[in-house]
PDB file of C-alpha atoms and ligand atoms in Angstrom:
ATOM      1  CA  MET A   1      12.004  17.542 -17.803  1.00 46.00           C
ATOM      2  CA  THR A   2      14.894  15.108 -17.448  1.00 46.00           C
ATOM      3  CA  ASP A   3      13.189  12.572 -15.232  1.00 67.00           C
ATOM      4  CA  THR A   4       9.857  11.076 -15.947  1.00 88.00           C
ATOM      5  CA  LEU A   5       8.222  10.025 -12.723  1.00 95.00           C
ATOM      6  CA  SER A   6       6.129   6.860 -12.500  1.00 96.00           C
ATOM      7  CA  PHE A   7       3.134   6.221 -10.247  1.00 98.00           C
ATOM      8  CA  SER A   8       1.078   3.351  -8.850  1.00 98.00           C
ATOM      9  CA  ASP A   9      -2.426   3.569  -7.411  1.00 98.00           C
ATOM     10  CA  SER A  10      -2.444   1.041  -4.524  1.00 98.00           C
ATOM     11  CA  HIS A  11      -6.205   1.118  -4.154  1.00 98.00           C
ATOM     12  CA  CYS A  12      -8.787   1.782  -6.918  1.00 98.00           C
ATOM     13  CA  HIS A  13     -12.174   0.091  -7.425  1.00 98.00           C
ATOM     14  CA  LEU A  14     -11.810   0.069 -11.169  1.00 97.00           C
ATOM     15  CA  ASP A  15     -14.413  -2.665 -11.584  1.00 96.00           C
ATOM     16  CA  PHE A  16     -17.221  -0.446 -10.235  1.00 96.00           C
ATOM     17  CA  ASP A  17     -19.973   0.548 -12.698  1.00 95.00           C
ATOM     18  CA  THR A  18     -18.846   4.230 -12.518  1.00 96.00           C
ATOM     19  CA  PHE A  19     -15.910   3.316 -14.782  1.00 97.00           C
ATOM     20  CA  SER A  20     -17.426   0.762 -17.078  1.00 94.00           C
ATOM     21  CA  ALA A  21     -18.735   3.213 -19.756  1.00 93.00           C
ATOM     22  CA  ASP A  22     -15.308   4.275 -20.867  1.00 93.00           C
ATOM     23  CA  LEU A  23     -12.674   2.155 -19.213  1.00 97.00           C
ATOM     24  CA  PRO A  24     -10.258   1.862 -22.198  1.00 96.00           C
ATOM     25  CA  HIS A  25     -10.149   5.704 -22.475  1.00 97.00           C
ATOM     26  CA  LEU A  26      -9.609   6.113 -18.724  1.00 98.00           C
ATOM     27  CA  LEU A  27      -6.765   3.569 -18.742  1.00 98.00           C
ATOM     28  CA  LYS A  28      -5.184   5.426 -21.691  1.00 97.00           C
ATOM     29  CA  GLN A  29      -5.356   8.653 -19.739  1.00 98.00           C
ATOM     30  CA  CYS A  30      -3.732   6.925 -16.732  1.00 98.00           C
ATOM     31  CA  GLN A  31      -0.881   5.764 -18.932  1.00 97.00           C
ATOM     32  CA  GLN A  32      -0.405   9.291 -20.197  1.00 97.00           C
ATOM     33  CA  ALA A  33      -0.277  10.512 -16.615  1.00 97.00           C
ATOM     34  CA  ASN A  34       2.492   7.914 -15.975  1.00 97.00           C
ATOM     35  CA  ILE A  35       0.317   5.718 -13.739  1.00 98.00           C
ATOM     36  CA  HIS A  36       1.698   2.275 -14.583  1.00 96.00           C
ATOM     37  CA  HIS A  37       0.165   0.062 -11.903  1.00 98.00           C
ATOM     38  CA  ILE A  38      -3.338   0.005 -10.397  1.00 98.00           C
ATOM     39  CA  VAL A  39      -4.351  -2.354  -7.598  1.00 98.00           C
ATOM     40  CA  ILE A  40      -7.992  -3.421  -7.630  1.00 98.00           C
ATOM     41  CA  PRO A  41      -9.278  -4.648  -4.278  1.00 98.00           C
ATOM     42  CA  SER A  42     -12.434  -6.703  -4.337  1.00 97.00           C
ATOM     43  CA  ILE A  43     -15.353  -6.249  -1.953  1.00 97.00           C
ATOM     44  CA  GLY A  44     -17.026  -9.658  -1.855  1.00 97.00           C
ATOM     45  CA  PRO A  45     -18.549 -12.586  -3.768  1.00 97.00           C
ATOM     46  CA  LYS A  46     -20.340 -10.352  -6.231  1.00 95.00           C
ATOM     47  CA  ASN A  47     -17.166  -8.865  -7.704  1.00 96.00           C
ATOM     48  CA  TRP A  48     -14.477 -11.566  -7.227  1.00 98.00           C
ATOM     49  CA  HIS A  49     -14.713 -12.824 -10.775  1.00 97.00           C
ATOM     50  CA  LYS A  50     -15.234  -9.371 -12.243  1.00 97.00           C
ATOM     51  CA  THR A  51     -12.066  -8.095 -10.558  1.00 97.00           C
ATOM     52  CA  LEU A  52      -9.993 -11.104 -11.797  1.00 98.00           C
ATOM     53  CA  THR A  53     -11.408 -10.877 -15.331  1.00 97.00           C
ATOM     54  CA  LEU A  54     -11.054  -7.115 -15.611  1.00 97.00           C
ATOM     55  CA  ALA A  55      -7.428  -7.193 -14.504  1.00 97.00           C
ATOM     56  CA  LYS A  56      -6.672  -9.941 -17.018  1.00 96.00           C
ATOM     57  CA  ASN A  57      -8.475  -8.345 -19.943  1.00 97.00           C
ATOM     58  CA  TYR A  58      -7.337  -4.745 -19.501  1.00 97.00           C
ATOM     59  CA  SER A  59      -3.749  -5.092 -18.351  1.00 96.00           C
ATOM     60  CA  SER A  60      -1.122  -3.950 -20.813  1.00 94.00           C
ATOM     61  CA  GLU A  61       2.637  -3.612 -20.741  1.00 92.00           C
ATOM     62  CA  ALA A  62       2.319   0.091 -19.970  1.00 94.00           C
ATOM     63  CA  LEU A  63      -0.364  -0.283 -17.351  1.00 97.00           C
ATOM     64  CA  THR A  64      -0.757  -3.429 -15.223  1.00 97.00           C
ATOM     65  CA  LEU A  65      -3.926  -4.010 -13.224  1.00 98.00           C
ATOM     66  CA  HIS A  66      -3.400  -6.105 -10.126  1.00 97.00           C
ATOM     67  CA  PRO A  67      -6.432  -7.840  -8.612  1.00 98.00           C
ATOM     68  CA  CYS A  68      -6.993  -8.756  -4.945  1.00 98.00           C
ATOM     69  CA  LEU A  69      -9.547 -11.156  -3.391  1.00 98.00           C
ATOM     70  CA  GLY A  70     -11.315 -10.366  -0.178  1.00 98.00           C
ATOM     71  CA  ILE A  71     -14.388  -9.343   1.723  1.00 98.00           C
ATOM     72  CA  HIS A  72     -14.985  -5.715   2.620  1.00 98.00           C
ATOM     73  CA  PRO A  73     -16.515  -5.188   6.095  1.00 97.00           C
ATOM     74  CA  TRP A  74     -19.389  -3.199   4.584  1.00 97.00           C
ATOM     75  CA  PHE A  75     -20.705  -6.133   2.681  1.00 95.00           C
ATOM     76  CA  LEU A  76     -21.030  -8.950   5.168  1.00 96.00           C
ATOM     77  CA  ASN A  77     -24.733  -9.225   4.392  1.00 93.00           C
ATOM     78  CA  ASP A  78     -23.803 -10.555   0.926  1.00 93.00           C
ATOM     79  CA  LEU A  79     -22.146 -13.627   2.491  1.00 94.00           C
ATOM     80  CA  ASN A  80     -23.575 -17.064   2.901  1.00 94.00           C
ATOM     81  CA  ALA A  81     -22.327 -20.213   4.602  1.00 92.00           C
ATOM     82  CA  ASP A  82     -20.089 -21.088   1.629  1.00 96.00           C
ATOM     83  CA  SER A  83     -18.556 -17.692   0.938  1.00 96.00           C
ATOM     84  CA  LEU A  84     -15.354 -18.264   2.825  1.00 96.00           C
ATOM     85  CA  THR A  85     -14.765 -21.674   1.330  1.00 97.00           C
ATOM     86  CA  ILE A  86     -15.265 -20.169  -2.110  1.00 97.00           C
ATOM     87  CA  LEU A  87     -12.868 -17.327  -1.334  1.00 98.00           C
ATOM     88  CA  GLU A  88     -10.233 -19.783  -0.148  1.00 98.00           C
ATOM     89  CA  HIS A  89     -10.687 -21.844  -3.298  1.00 98.00           C
ATOM     90  CA  LEU A  90     -10.351 -18.786  -5.465  1.00 98.00           C
ATOM     91  CA  VAL A  91      -7.253 -17.604  -3.600  1.00 98.00           C
ATOM     92  CA  LYS A  92      -5.717 -21.056  -3.982  1.00 97.00           C
ATOM     93  CA  THR A  93      -6.421 -21.130  -7.709  1.00 97.00           C
ATOM     94  CA  HIS A  94      -5.366 -17.543  -8.357  1.00 96.00           C
ATOM     95  CA  HIS A  95      -2.649 -16.870  -5.837  1.00 92.00           C
ATOM     96  CA  HIS A  96      -0.173 -16.126  -8.637  1.00 93.00           C
ATOM     97  CA  ASP A  97      -2.576 -13.641 -10.217  1.00 95.00           C
ATOM     98  CA  ILE A  98      -3.523 -11.654  -7.111  1.00 97.00           C
ATOM     99  CA  VAL A  99      -1.166  -9.328  -5.253  1.00 97.00           C
ATOM    100  CA  ALA A 100      -2.999  -9.328  -1.911  1.00 98.00           C
ATOM    101  CA  ILE A 101      -5.990 -10.374   0.142  1.00 98.00           C
ATOM    102  CA  GLY A 102      -8.419  -7.467   0.452  1.00 96.00           C
ATOM    103  CA  GLU A 103     -10.027  -5.365   0.992  1.00 97.00           C
ATOM    104  CA  ALA A 104     -10.646  -6.670   4.513  1.00 98.00           C
ATOM    105  CA  GLY A 105     -10.834  -5.101   7.900  1.00 98.00           C
ATOM    106  CA  ILE A 106     -13.050  -3.621  10.559  1.00 98.00           C
ATOM    107  CA  ASP A 107     -15.312  -0.585  10.296  1.00 98.00           C
ATOM    108  CA  GLY A 108     -16.239   0.684  13.770  1.00 97.00           C
ATOM    109  CA  VAL A 109     -19.063   2.911  12.427  1.00 97.00           C
ATOM    110  CA  ILE A 110     -20.733   0.039  10.619  1.00 97.00           C
ATOM    111  CA  ALA A 111     -20.122  -2.209  13.678  1.00 97.00           C
ATOM    112  CA  GLN A 112     -22.215   0.215  15.657  1.00 96.00           C
ATOM    113  CA  THR A 113     -25.042   0.821  13.198  1.00 96.00           C
ATOM    114  CA  GLN A 114     -25.361  -2.862  12.198  1.00 96.00           C
ATOM    115  CA  ASN A 115     -24.329  -4.274  15.541  1.00 96.00           C
ATOM    116  CA  ASN A 116     -22.020  -6.760  13.842  1.00 96.00           C
ATOM    117  CA  LEU A 117     -18.567  -6.267  15.406  1.00 97.00           C
ATOM    118  CA  ALA A 118     -18.322  -9.968  16.279  1.00 97.00           C
ATOM    119  CA  GLN A 119     -18.987 -10.987  12.683  1.00 97.00           C
ATOM    120  CA  GLN A 120     -16.565  -8.388  11.353  1.00 98.00           C
ATOM    121  CA  VAL A 121     -13.871  -9.657  13.642  1.00 98.00           C
ATOM    122  CA  GLN A 122     -14.542 -13.238  12.570  1.00 97.00           C
ATOM    123  CA  VAL A 123     -14.436 -12.523   8.832  1.00 98.00           C
ATOM    124  CA  PHE A 124     -11.298 -10.356   9.174  1.00 98.00           C
ATOM    125  CA  GLU A 125      -9.626 -13.105  11.284  1.00 98.00           C
ATOM    126  CA  GLN A 126     -10.396 -15.644   8.553  1.00 97.00           C
ATOM    127  CA  GLN A 127      -8.904 -13.455   5.924  1.00 98.00           C
ATOM    128  CA  LEU A 128      -5.782 -12.864   8.009  1.00 98.00           C
ATOM    129  CA  THR A 129      -5.438 -16.609   8.232  1.00 98.00           C
ATOM    130  CA  LEU A 130      -5.790 -16.867   4.447  1.00 97.00           C
ATOM    131  CA  ALA A 131      -3.152 -14.187   3.971  1.00 97.00           C
ATOM    132  CA  LYS A 132      -0.773 -16.042   6.277  1.00 97.00           C
ATOM    133  CA  SER A 133      -1.346 -19.474   4.675  1.00 96.00           C
ATOM    134  CA  TYR A 134      -0.758 -18.170   1.134  1.00 96.00           C
ATOM    135  CA  HIS A 135       2.021 -15.725   2.095  1.00 96.00           C
ATOM    136  CA  LEU A 136       0.084 -12.851   0.720  1.00 97.00           C
ATOM    137  CA  PRO A 137      -0.047  -9.258   1.953  1.00 98.00           C
ATOM    138  CA  ILE A 138      -3.414  -7.904   3.093  1.00 98.00           C
ATOM    139  CA  ILE A 139      -5.116  -4.598   2.309  1.00 98.00           C
ATOM    140  CA  VAL A 140      -6.817  -3.347   5.421  1.00 98.00           C
ATOM    141  CA  HIS A 141      -9.879  -1.081   5.712  1.00 98.00           C
ATOM    142  CA  HIS A 142     -10.115   0.826   8.972  1.00 97.00           C
ATOM    143  CA  ARG A 143     -12.509   3.329  10.464  1.00 96.00           C
ATOM    144  CA  LYS A 144     -12.697   3.975  14.175  1.00 96.00           C
ATOM    145  CA  SER A 145     -11.128   0.542  14.601  1.00 97.00           C
ATOM    146  CA  HIS A 146      -7.365   0.919  15.091  1.00 97.00           C
ATOM    147  CA  GLN A 147      -7.463  -0.798  18.490  1.00 96.00           C
ATOM    148  CA  HIS A 148      -9.138  -3.913  17.169  1.00 97.00           C
ATOM    149  CA  ILE A 149      -7.003  -4.127  14.062  1.00 98.00           C
ATOM    150  CA  VAL A 150      -3.661  -3.596  15.789  1.00 98.00           C
ATOM    151  CA  ALA A 151      -4.522  -6.256  18.379  1.00 98.00           C
ATOM    152  CA  MET A 152      -5.478  -8.766  15.748  1.00 98.00           C
ATOM    153  CA  LEU A 153      -2.391  -8.014  13.600  1.00 98.00           C
ATOM    154  CA  ARG A 154      -0.165  -8.412  16.601  1.00 97.00           C
ATOM    155  CA  GLN A 155      -1.651 -11.739  17.341  1.00 97.00           C
ATOM    156  CA  LYS A 156      -1.451 -13.007  13.788  1.00 97.00           C
ATOM    157  CA  GLN A 157       2.173 -11.927  13.079  1.00 95.00           C
ATOM    158  CA  LEU A 158       1.949 -11.859   9.290  1.00 96.00           C
ATOM    159  CA  THR A 159       5.236 -12.179   7.532  1.00 93.00           C
ATOM    160  CA  GLN A 160       4.114 -10.384   4.383  1.00 95.00           C
ATOM    161  CA  GLY A 161       2.523  -7.299   5.991  1.00 97.00           C
ATOM    162  CA  GLY A 162       0.239  -5.269   3.814  1.00 98.00           C
ATOM    163  CA  ILE A 163      -1.247  -1.831   3.377  1.00 98.00           C
ATOM    164  CA  ILE A 164      -3.383   0.168   5.836  1.00 98.00           C
ATOM    165  CA  HIS A 165      -5.731   1.565   3.199  1.00 98.00           C
ATOM    166  CA  ALA A 166      -6.485   5.333   3.358  1.00 97.00           C
ATOM    167  CA  PHE A 167      -4.613   5.767   6.590  1.00 97.00           C
ATOM    168  CA  SER A 168      -5.936   8.388   8.893  1.00 96.00           C
ATOM    169  CA  GLY A 169      -4.811   8.716  12.454  1.00 95.00           C
ATOM    170  CA  SER A 170      -1.953   9.805  14.654  1.00 96.00           C
ATOM    171  CA  TYR A 171       1.772   9.332  14.270  1.00 97.00           C
ATOM    172  CA  GLN A 172       1.698   6.829  17.139  1.00 97.00           C
ATOM    173  CA  GLN A 173      -1.035   4.796  15.505  1.00 97.00           C
ATOM    174  CA  ALA A 174       0.890   4.812  12.200  1.00 97.00           C
ATOM    175  CA  CYS A 175       4.025   3.591  14.012  1.00 97.00           C
ATOM    176  CA  GLN A 176       2.140   0.620  15.384  1.00 98.00           C
ATOM    177  CA  TYR A 177       1.339  -0.513  11.877  1.00 98.00           C
ATOM    178  CA  ILE A 178       4.848   0.129  10.605  1.00 98.00           C
ATOM    179  CA  ASP A 179       6.218  -1.979  13.455  1.00 97.00           C
ATOM    180  CA  LEU A 180       3.916  -4.770  12.248  1.00 97.00           C
ATOM    181  CA  GLY A 181       5.391  -4.586   8.710  1.00 97.00           C
ATOM    182  CA  PHE A 182       2.634  -2.509   7.120  1.00 98.00           C
ATOM    183  CA  LYS A 183       2.755   0.377   4.716  1.00 98.00           C
ATOM    184  CA  LEU A 184       0.322   3.304   4.987  1.00 98.00           C
ATOM    185  CA  GLY A 185      -1.976   4.167   2.053  1.00 98.00           C
ATOM    186  CA  ILE A 186      -1.763   7.957   1.521  1.00 98.00           C
ATOM    187  CA  SER A 187      -5.027   9.122  -0.058  1.00 97.00           C
ATOM    188  CA  GLY A 188      -6.986  12.293  -0.801  1.00 97.00           C
ATOM    189  CA  THR A 189      -7.488  12.661   2.949  1.00 97.00           C
ATOM    190  CA  ILE A 190      -4.295  14.757   3.060  1.00 97.00           C
ATOM    191  CA  THR A 191      -5.878  17.344   0.669  1.00 98.00           C
ATOM    192  CA  TYR A 192      -8.438  18.287   3.387  1.00 97.00           C
ATOM    193  CA  PRO A 193      -7.218  21.097   5.656  1.00 95.00           C
ATOM    194  CA  ARG A 194      -9.276  19.640   8.468  1.00 96.00           C
ATOM    195  CA  ALA A 195      -7.198  16.389   8.391  1.00 96.00           C
ATOM    196  CA  GLU A 196      -4.647  18.050  10.599  1.00 96.00           C
ATOM    197  CA  LYS A 197      -3.755  15.006  12.674  1.00 95.00           C
ATOM    198  CA  THR A 198      -3.192  12.758   9.627  1.00 96.00           C
ATOM    199  CA  ILE A 199      -1.219  15.461   7.794  1.00 97.00           C
ATOM    200  CA  LYS A 200       1.017  15.938  10.856  1.00 96.00           C
ATOM    201  CA  ALA A 201       1.594  12.169  11.022  1.00 97.00           C
ATOM    202  CA  VAL A 202       2.319  11.821   7.296  1.00 97.00           C
ATOM    203  CA  LYS A 203       4.880  14.625   7.511  1.00 97.00           C
ATOM    204  CA  ARG A 204       7.004  12.753  10.086  1.00 97.00           C
ATOM    205  CA  LEU A 205       6.607   9.114   8.994  1.00 98.00           C
ATOM    206  CA  PRO A 206       9.535   7.180   7.572  1.00 98.00           C
ATOM    207  CA  LEU A 207       9.622   7.584   3.766  1.00 98.00           C
ATOM    208  CA  ALA A 208       9.786   3.813   3.389  1.00 98.00           C
ATOM    209  CA  SER A 209       6.328   3.421   4.944  1.00 98.00           C
ATOM    210  CA  LEU A 210       4.292   5.427   2.374  1.00 98.00           C
ATOM    211  CA  VAL A 211       2.315   4.272  -0.682  1.00 98.00           C
ATOM    212  CA  LEU A 212      -0.152   6.284  -2.789  1.00 98.00           C
ATOM    213  CA  GLU A 213      -3.801   5.590  -3.462  1.00 98.00           C
ATOM    214  CA  THR A 214      -7.051   7.180  -4.649  1.00 98.00           C
ATOM    215  CA  ASP A 215      -9.782   4.659  -3.514  1.00 98.00           C
ATOM    216  CA  ALA A 216     -11.644   5.898  -6.601  1.00 98.00           C
ATOM    217  CA  PRO A 217     -14.583   6.221  -7.128  1.00 98.00           C
ATOM    218  CA  SER A 218     -14.705   6.890  -3.388  1.00 96.00           C
ATOM    219  CA  MET A 219     -12.896   9.551  -1.377  1.00 97.00           C
ATOM    220  CA  PRO A 220     -13.000  12.633  -3.698  1.00 96.00           C
ATOM    221  CA  LEU A 221     -10.280  15.145  -3.070  1.00 97.00           C
ATOM    222  CA  TYR A 222     -10.774  18.431  -1.352  1.00 97.00           C
ATOM    223  CA  GLY A 223     -12.482  20.767  -3.903  1.00 97.00           C
ATOM    224  CA  PHE A 224     -14.088  17.787  -5.604  1.00 97.00           C
ATOM    225  CA  GLN A 225     -16.616  16.772  -2.945  1.00 96.00           C
ATOM    226  CA  GLY A 226     -19.716  15.227  -4.282  1.00 96.00           C
ATOM    227  CA  GLN A 227     -18.029  13.965  -7.488  1.00 96.00           C
ATOM    228  CA  ASP A 228     -16.809  10.526  -8.295  1.00 97.00           C
ATOM    229  CA  ASN A 229     -13.129  10.169  -7.618  1.00 98.00           C
ATOM    230  CA  SER A 230     -10.839   8.974 -10.485  1.00 98.00           C
ATOM    231  CA  PRO A 231      -7.460   7.194 -10.510  1.00 98.00           C
ATOM    232  CA  LEU A 232      -6.206  10.230 -12.470  1.00 98.00           C
ATOM    233  CA  GLN A 233      -6.454  12.161  -9.197  1.00 98.00           C
ATOM    234  CA  LEU A 234      -3.453  10.112  -8.001  1.00 98.00           C
ATOM    235  CA  ILE A 235      -1.168  12.860  -9.312  1.00 98.00           C
ATOM    236  CA  LYS A 236      -2.932  15.439  -7.135  1.00 98.00           C
ATOM    237  CA  VAL A 237      -2.562  13.212  -4.084  1.00 98.00           C
ATOM    238  CA  PHE A 238       1.103  12.966  -4.919  1.00 98.00           C
ATOM    239  CA  GLN A 239       1.401  16.749  -5.259  1.00 98.00           C
ATOM    240  CA  ALA A 240      -0.299  17.187  -1.903  1.00 98.00           C
ATOM    241  CA  LEU A 241       2.233  14.747  -0.424  1.00 98.00           C
ATOM    242  CA  VAL A 242       5.137  16.679  -2.038  1.00 98.00           C
ATOM    243  CA  SER A 243       3.840  19.818  -0.299  1.00 97.00           C
ATOM    244  CA  ILE A 244       3.762  18.093   3.080  1.00 97.00           C
ATOM    245  CA  ARG A 245       7.095  16.294   2.910  1.00 98.00           C
ATOM    246  CA  ASN A 246      10.689  17.539   2.775  1.00 97.00           C
ATOM    247  CA  GLU A 247      11.924  15.264  -0.009  1.00 97.00           C
ATOM    248  CA  SER A 248      12.085  16.413  -3.658  1.00 97.00           C
ATOM    249  CA  SER A 249       9.332  15.219  -6.074  1.00 97.00           C
ATOM    250  CA  SER A 250      11.707  12.885  -7.653  1.00 97.00           C
ATOM    251  CA  GLU A 251      13.050  11.350  -4.471  1.00 97.00           C
ATOM    252  CA  LEU A 252       9.463  10.939  -3.194  1.00 98.00           C
ATOM    253  CA  ALA A 253       8.157   9.338  -6.370  1.00 98.00           C
ATOM    254  CA  HIS A 254      11.011   6.826  -6.547  1.00 97.00           C
ATOM    255  CA  ALA A 255      10.557   5.865  -2.923  1.00 98.00           C
ATOM    256  CA  LEU A 256       6.767   5.436  -3.339  1.00 98.00           C
ATOM    257  CA  GLU A 257       7.364   3.070  -6.289  1.00 97.00           C
ATOM    258  CA  SER A 258       9.911   1.034  -4.447  1.00 97.00           C
ATOM    259  CA  ASN A 259       7.679   0.933  -1.343  1.00 98.00           C
ATOM    260  CA  ILE A 260       4.708  -0.513  -3.137  1.00 97.00           C
ATOM    261  CA  ASN A 261       6.912  -2.978  -4.960  1.00 96.00           C
ATOM    262  CA  ALA A 262       8.341  -4.104  -1.631  1.00 94.00           C
ATOM    263  CA  VAL A 263       4.903  -4.983  -0.291  1.00 94.00           C
ATOM    264  CA  LEU A 264       2.873  -6.064  -3.324  1.00 93.00           C
ATOM    265  CA  ALA A 265       5.738  -7.380  -5.449  1.00 90.00           C
ATOM    266  CA  PHE A 266       4.478  -6.153  -8.829  1.00 83.00           C
ATOM    267  CA  THR A 267       7.643  -7.496 -10.445  1.00 66.00           C
ATOM    268  CA  LYS A 268       7.403 -11.008  -9.010  1.00 58.00           C
ATOM    269  CA  THR A 269       6.658 -12.772 -12.323  1.00 46.00           C
TER     270      THR A 269
HETATM  271 ZN1  LIG B 301     -11.686   0.512  -1.062  1.00 92.22          ZN
END
């Protein structure tokens, strides 16, 4: 091998209890797999501090952990009247430490079962405003909600863009996000033969729009259903992408690294 490829996981919930038993060992394995950056989105008040502390304590020169601050649409019941004020205060204090607002967004399935679309829209809107005020990108959760999200992003006109986490959808839907300055998070979804529409879209999309992610411990890859996902699976997501795309492994890996740097600015300091 003449060229060592380098990888970044743009979405991994490393602070979750699943990983706490043996985090140093897992991070060592990530380094050995040439994963040098991991982005840790937060989900709400209960893990804001944990995410910030974990990123600070476990980052090394070989593997940097990048925290984000935000409110995931699944956890709106954890909020109280002060939560957004606290979030804003934390973002203000830590805006040099974090790489993005997130994860934030709209989940159409939850909106239906919990009848809370209006609240989801409101909390997402507030986080878009926060991203705009602090010139931060935003990491967006979507599920059966492209229409709402695209409309809100169009209205907000963020200058920093962000990442559409675990993109699934059509080529046309992907292009709407790209036009708004967003990258698309390519996850284990593309390892599932049934994800035909997403695979077809990912095949055709501009190389500059793609970033890799695992969403670990969620979203196990095809063949690993029922198990906790791991950031180490990033390499398998990459291999699946290589098999879908026309570029060489090396060209693809270099582009993915430069794409994530373009949006999350790992090298800003
Ligand atoms: Zn997530």
